[in-house]
Tab-separated table of C-alpha atoms in Angstrom:
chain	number	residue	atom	x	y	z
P	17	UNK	CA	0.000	0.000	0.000
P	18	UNK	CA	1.316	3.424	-0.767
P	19	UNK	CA	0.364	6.400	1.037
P	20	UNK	CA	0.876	9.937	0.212
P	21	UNK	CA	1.679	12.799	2.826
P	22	UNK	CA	1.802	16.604	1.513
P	23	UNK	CA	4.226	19.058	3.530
P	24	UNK	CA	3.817	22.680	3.684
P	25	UNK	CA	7.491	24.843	4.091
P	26	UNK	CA	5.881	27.467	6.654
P	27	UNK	CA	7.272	29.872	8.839
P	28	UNK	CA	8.663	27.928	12.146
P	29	UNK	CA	6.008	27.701	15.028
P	30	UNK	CA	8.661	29.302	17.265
P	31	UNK	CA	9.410	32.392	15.343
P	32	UNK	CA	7.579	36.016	15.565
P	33	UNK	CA	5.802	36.664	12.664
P	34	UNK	CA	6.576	40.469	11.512
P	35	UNK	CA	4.555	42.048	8.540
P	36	UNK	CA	6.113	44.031	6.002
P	37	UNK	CA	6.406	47.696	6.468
P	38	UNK	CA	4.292	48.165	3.005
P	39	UNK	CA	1.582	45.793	3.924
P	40	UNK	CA	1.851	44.017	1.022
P	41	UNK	CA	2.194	40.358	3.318
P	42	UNK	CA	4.334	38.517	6.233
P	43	UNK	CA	8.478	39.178	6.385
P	44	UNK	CA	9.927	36.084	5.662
P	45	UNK	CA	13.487	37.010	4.663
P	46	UNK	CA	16.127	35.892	6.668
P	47	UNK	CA	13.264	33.877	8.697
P	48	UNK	CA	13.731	30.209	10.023
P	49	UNK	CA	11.068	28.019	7.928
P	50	UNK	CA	10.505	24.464	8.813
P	51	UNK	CA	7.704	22.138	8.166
P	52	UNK	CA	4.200	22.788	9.133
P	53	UNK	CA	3.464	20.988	12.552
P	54	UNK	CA	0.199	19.100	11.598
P	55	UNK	CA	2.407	17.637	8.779
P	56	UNK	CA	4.628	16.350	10.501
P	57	UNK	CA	2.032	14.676	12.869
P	58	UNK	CA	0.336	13.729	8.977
P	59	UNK	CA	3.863	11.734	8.417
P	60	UNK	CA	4.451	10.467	11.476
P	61	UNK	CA	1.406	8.568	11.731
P	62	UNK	CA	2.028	7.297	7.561
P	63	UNK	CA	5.381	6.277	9.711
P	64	UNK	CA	3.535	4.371	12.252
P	65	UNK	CA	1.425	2.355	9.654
P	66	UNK	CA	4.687	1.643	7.854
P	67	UNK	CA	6.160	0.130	10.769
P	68	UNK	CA	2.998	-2.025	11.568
P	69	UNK	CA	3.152	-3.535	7.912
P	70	UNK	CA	-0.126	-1.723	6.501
P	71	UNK	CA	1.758	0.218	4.456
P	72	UNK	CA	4.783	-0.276	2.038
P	73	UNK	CA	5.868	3.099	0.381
P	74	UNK	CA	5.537	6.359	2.372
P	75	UNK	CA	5.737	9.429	-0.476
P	76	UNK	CA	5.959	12.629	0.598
P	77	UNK	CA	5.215	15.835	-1.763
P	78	UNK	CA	5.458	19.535	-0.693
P	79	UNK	CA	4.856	22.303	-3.704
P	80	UNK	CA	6.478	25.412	-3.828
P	81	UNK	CA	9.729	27.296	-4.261
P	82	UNK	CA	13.104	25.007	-4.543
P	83	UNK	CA	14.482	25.486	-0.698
P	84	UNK	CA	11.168	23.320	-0.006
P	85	UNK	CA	13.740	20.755	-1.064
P	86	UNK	CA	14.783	21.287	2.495
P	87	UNK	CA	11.315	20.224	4.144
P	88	UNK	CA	11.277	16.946	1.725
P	89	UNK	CA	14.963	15.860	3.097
P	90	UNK	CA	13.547	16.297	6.807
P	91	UNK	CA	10.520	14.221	5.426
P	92	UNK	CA	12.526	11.412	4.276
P	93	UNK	CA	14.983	12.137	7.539
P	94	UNK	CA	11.931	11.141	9.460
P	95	UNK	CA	11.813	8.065	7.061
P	96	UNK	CA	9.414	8.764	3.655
P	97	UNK	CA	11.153	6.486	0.690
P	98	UNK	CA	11.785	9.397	-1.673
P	99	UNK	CA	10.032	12.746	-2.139
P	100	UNK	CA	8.348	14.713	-5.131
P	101	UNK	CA	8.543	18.391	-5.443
P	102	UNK	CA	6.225	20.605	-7.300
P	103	UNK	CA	8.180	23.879	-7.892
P	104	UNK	CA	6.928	26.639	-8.493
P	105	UNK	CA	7.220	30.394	-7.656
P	106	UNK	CA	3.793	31.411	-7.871
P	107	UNK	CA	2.015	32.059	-4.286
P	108	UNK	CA	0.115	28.720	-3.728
P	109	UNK	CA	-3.779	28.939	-2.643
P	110	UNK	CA	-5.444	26.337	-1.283
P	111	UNK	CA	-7.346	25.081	-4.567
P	112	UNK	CA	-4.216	24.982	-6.600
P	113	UNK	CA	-2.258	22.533	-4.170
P	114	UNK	CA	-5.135	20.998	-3.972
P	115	UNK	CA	-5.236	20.640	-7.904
P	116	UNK	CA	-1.611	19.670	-7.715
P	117	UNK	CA	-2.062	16.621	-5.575
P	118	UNK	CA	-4.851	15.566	-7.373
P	119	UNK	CA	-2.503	15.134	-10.293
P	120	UNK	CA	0.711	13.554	-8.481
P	121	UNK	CA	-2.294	11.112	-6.844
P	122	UNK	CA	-3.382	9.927	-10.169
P	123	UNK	CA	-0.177	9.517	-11.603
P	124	UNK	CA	1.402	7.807	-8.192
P	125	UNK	CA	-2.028	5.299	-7.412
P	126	UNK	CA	-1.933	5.923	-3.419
P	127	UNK	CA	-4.456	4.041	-1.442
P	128	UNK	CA	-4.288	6.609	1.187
P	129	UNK	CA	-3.610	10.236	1.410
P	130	UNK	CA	-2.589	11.663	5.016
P	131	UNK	CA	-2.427	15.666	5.166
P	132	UNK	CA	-2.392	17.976	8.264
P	133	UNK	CA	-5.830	19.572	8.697
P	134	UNK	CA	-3.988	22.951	8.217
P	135	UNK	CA	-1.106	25.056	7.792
P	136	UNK	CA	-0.078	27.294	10.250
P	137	UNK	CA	0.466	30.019	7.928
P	138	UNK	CA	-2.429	30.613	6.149
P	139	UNK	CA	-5.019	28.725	8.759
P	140	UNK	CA	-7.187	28.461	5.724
P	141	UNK	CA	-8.239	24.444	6.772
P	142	UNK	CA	-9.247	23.567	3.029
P	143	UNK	CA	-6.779	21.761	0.903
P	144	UNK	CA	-7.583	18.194	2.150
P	145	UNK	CA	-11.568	18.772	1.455
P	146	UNK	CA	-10.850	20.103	-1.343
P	147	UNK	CA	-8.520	17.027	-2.739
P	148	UNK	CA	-11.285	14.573	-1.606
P	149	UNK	CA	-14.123	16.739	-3.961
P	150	UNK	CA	-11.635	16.893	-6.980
P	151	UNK	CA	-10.412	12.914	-6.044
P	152	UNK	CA	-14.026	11.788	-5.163
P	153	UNK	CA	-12.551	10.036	-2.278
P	154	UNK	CA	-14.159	9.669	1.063
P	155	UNK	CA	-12.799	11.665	3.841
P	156	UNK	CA	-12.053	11.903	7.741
P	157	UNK	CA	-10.912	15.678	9.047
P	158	UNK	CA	-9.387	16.442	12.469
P	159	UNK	CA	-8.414	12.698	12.634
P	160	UNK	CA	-7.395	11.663	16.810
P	161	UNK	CA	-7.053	7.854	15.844
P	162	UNK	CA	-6.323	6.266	12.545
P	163	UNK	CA	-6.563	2.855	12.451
P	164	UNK	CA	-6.193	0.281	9.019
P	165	UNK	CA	-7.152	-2.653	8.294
P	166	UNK	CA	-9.422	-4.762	5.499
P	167	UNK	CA	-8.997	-2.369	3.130
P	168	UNK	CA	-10.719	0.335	5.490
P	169	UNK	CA	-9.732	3.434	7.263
P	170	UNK	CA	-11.417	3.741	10.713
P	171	UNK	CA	-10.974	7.388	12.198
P	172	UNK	CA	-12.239	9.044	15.409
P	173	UNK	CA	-12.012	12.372	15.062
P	174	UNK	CA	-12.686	15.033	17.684
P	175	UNK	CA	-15.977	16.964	17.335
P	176	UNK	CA	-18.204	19.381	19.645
P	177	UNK	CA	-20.224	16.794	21.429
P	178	UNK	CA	-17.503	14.467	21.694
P	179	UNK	CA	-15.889	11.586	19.490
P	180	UNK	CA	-16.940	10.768	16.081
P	181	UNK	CA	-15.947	7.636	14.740
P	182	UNK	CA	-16.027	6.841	10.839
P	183	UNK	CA	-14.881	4.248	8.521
P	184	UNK	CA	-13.933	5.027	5.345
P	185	UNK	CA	-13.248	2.654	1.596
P	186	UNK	CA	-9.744	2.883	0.310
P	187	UNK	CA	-8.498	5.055	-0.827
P	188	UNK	CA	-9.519	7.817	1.109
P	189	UNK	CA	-8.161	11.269	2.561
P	190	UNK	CA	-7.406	12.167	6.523
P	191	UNK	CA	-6.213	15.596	7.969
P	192	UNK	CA	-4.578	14.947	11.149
P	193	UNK	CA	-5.052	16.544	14.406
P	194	UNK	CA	-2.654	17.734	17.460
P	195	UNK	CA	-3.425	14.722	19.794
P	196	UNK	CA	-3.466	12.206	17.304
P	197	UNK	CA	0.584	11.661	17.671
P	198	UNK	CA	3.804	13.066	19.051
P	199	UNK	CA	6.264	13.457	16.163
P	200	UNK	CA	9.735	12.208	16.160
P	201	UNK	CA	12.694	13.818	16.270
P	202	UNK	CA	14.870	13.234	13.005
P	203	UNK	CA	18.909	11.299	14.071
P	204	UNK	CA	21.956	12.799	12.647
P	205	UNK	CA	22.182	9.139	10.664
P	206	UNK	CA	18.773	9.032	9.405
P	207	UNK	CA	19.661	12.733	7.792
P	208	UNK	CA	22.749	11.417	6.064
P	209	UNK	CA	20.626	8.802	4.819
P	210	UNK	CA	17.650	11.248	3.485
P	211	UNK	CA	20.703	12.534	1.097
P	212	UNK	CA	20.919	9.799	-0.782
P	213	UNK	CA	16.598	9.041	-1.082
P	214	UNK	CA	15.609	10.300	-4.474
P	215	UNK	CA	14.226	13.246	-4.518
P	216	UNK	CA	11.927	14.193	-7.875
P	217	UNK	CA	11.177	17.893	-9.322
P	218	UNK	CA	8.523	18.641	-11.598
P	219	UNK	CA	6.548	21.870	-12.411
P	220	UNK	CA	2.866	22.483	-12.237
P	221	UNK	CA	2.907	22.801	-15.948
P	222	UNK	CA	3.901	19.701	-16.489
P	223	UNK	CA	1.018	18.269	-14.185
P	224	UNK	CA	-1.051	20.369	-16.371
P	225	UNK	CA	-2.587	22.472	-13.582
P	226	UNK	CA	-2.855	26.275	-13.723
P	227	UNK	CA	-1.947	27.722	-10.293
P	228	UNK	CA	-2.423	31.195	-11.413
P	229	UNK	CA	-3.977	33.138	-7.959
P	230	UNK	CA	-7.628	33.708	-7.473
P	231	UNK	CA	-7.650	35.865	-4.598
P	232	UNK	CA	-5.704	39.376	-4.212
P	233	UNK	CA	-4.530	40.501	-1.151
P	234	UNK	CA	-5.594	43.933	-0.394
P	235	UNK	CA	-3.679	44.708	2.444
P	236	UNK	CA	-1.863	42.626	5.705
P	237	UNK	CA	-2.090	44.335	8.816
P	238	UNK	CA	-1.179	43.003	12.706
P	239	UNK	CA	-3.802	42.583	15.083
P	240	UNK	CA	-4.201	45.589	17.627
P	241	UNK	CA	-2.244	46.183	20.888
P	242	UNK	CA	-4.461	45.066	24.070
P	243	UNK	CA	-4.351	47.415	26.352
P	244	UNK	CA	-2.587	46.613	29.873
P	245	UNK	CA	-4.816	44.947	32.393
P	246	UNK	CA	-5.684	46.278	35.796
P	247	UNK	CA	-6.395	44.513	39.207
P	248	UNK	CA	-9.343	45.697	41.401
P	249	UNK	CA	-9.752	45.447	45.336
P	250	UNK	CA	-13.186	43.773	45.089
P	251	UNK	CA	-16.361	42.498	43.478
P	252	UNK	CA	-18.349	45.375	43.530
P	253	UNK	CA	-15.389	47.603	41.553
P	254	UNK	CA	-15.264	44.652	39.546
P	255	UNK	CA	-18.546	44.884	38.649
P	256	UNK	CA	-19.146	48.573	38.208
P	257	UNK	CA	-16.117	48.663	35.866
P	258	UNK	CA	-17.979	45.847	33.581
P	259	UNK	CA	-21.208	47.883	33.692
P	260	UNK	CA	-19.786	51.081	33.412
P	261	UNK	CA	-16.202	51.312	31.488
P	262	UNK	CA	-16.479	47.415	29.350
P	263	UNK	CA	-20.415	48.258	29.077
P	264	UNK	CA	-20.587	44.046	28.524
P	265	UNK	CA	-23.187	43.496	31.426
């Protein structure tokens, strides 16, 4: 069984995201970039079902500029066999990676497509419903538990009144969620070893997919100061400030 896991190059989790002076979008020169967290949790669980025999090849794809070469070495650090890249220099939406993996899934024939839910970037939560509506694959979102067997997917995912459990027909796409692992951390060996893993580049042109944008950015902006908090001696101040200044009771 082959599965495929795409990985977004994103901003690192730990770093302060500036915006540009202009407005024009988010400062990312000079910036440490890394792979987006819910992939990795999307690959480490395609790890997981590789090392319990469900699964034979683990492929992983990221689209995007060439240093997302980088994010596909950590990839197969963490242990994919070999990694595709769909370069490109045009600003990626949602619909056109979506487009993309449609076309590297029909060409590569996985059973089983494993993406994070989102990307911490762009929070937009779309590409993987949008891959099962172009694939017209089943799907499981915000997947806590992945489990395979009998060529079926059984996931419980996480929703407001509790657990949801559904099983799904290969093949079939899952977004992962935070608690459904804890990712590994990639060994000095297994990174010398993710050097020699092939590594293929293709352009979206050649997937015939147009990834021209459909959106325009009008302007980025950072959220507004809050103002500093204050501490009152009791209830009653407490409560005449809420009636009175916050005017929310």
């Amino acid at each position: 069984m082959k599965v495929l896991v795409p990985v977004k190059r994103v901003v690192d989790y730990n770093v302060k995201v500036r915006v540009k002076s202009d407005g024009t979008g988010v400062d990312t020169a000079n910036v440490k970039m890394s792979m987006n967290p819910f992939d990795e949790i999307a690959l480490e669980e395609a790890m997981r079902l590789k090392e319990a025999g469900k699964v034979t090849e683990v492929v992983a794809i990221s689209c995007g500029v060439t240093q997302c070469q980088e994010t596909l070495r950590t990839a197969m650090a963490i242990g994919a066999d070999r990694g595709i890249l769909v370069e490109t220099t045009t600003e990626l939406e949602p619909l056109a990676v979506a487009k993309l993996v449609k076309a590297l899934a029909d060409k590569e024939q996985p059973q089983l497509i494993i993406l994070g839910k989102q990307a911490i970037d762009d929070d937009s939560n779309q590409t993987g419903q949008m891959l099962a509506a172009l694939l017209g694959w089943p799907q499981a979102t915000f997947a806590s538990k992945v489990v395979l067997e009998d060529g079926k997917v059984t996931v419980t995912r996480e929703v407001d009144g509790g657990l949801e459990t559904l099983a799904l027909t290969l093949p079939a796409i899952v977004t992962t969620d935070l608690r459904l692992n804890e990712p590994r951390y990639v060994t000095l060996p297994n990174i010398m070893k993710a050097k020699k893993k092939p590594l293929e580049t293709v352009k979206p042109e050649d997937l015939g997919v147009d990834v021209s944008p459909r959106l325009k950015t009008l302007k980025v902006a950072e959220p507004a100061k809050r103002s500093a908090g204050i501490k009152v001696p009791d209830v009653a101040t407490l409560v005449a400030k809420l009636r009175t200044e916050a005017k929310v009771i």
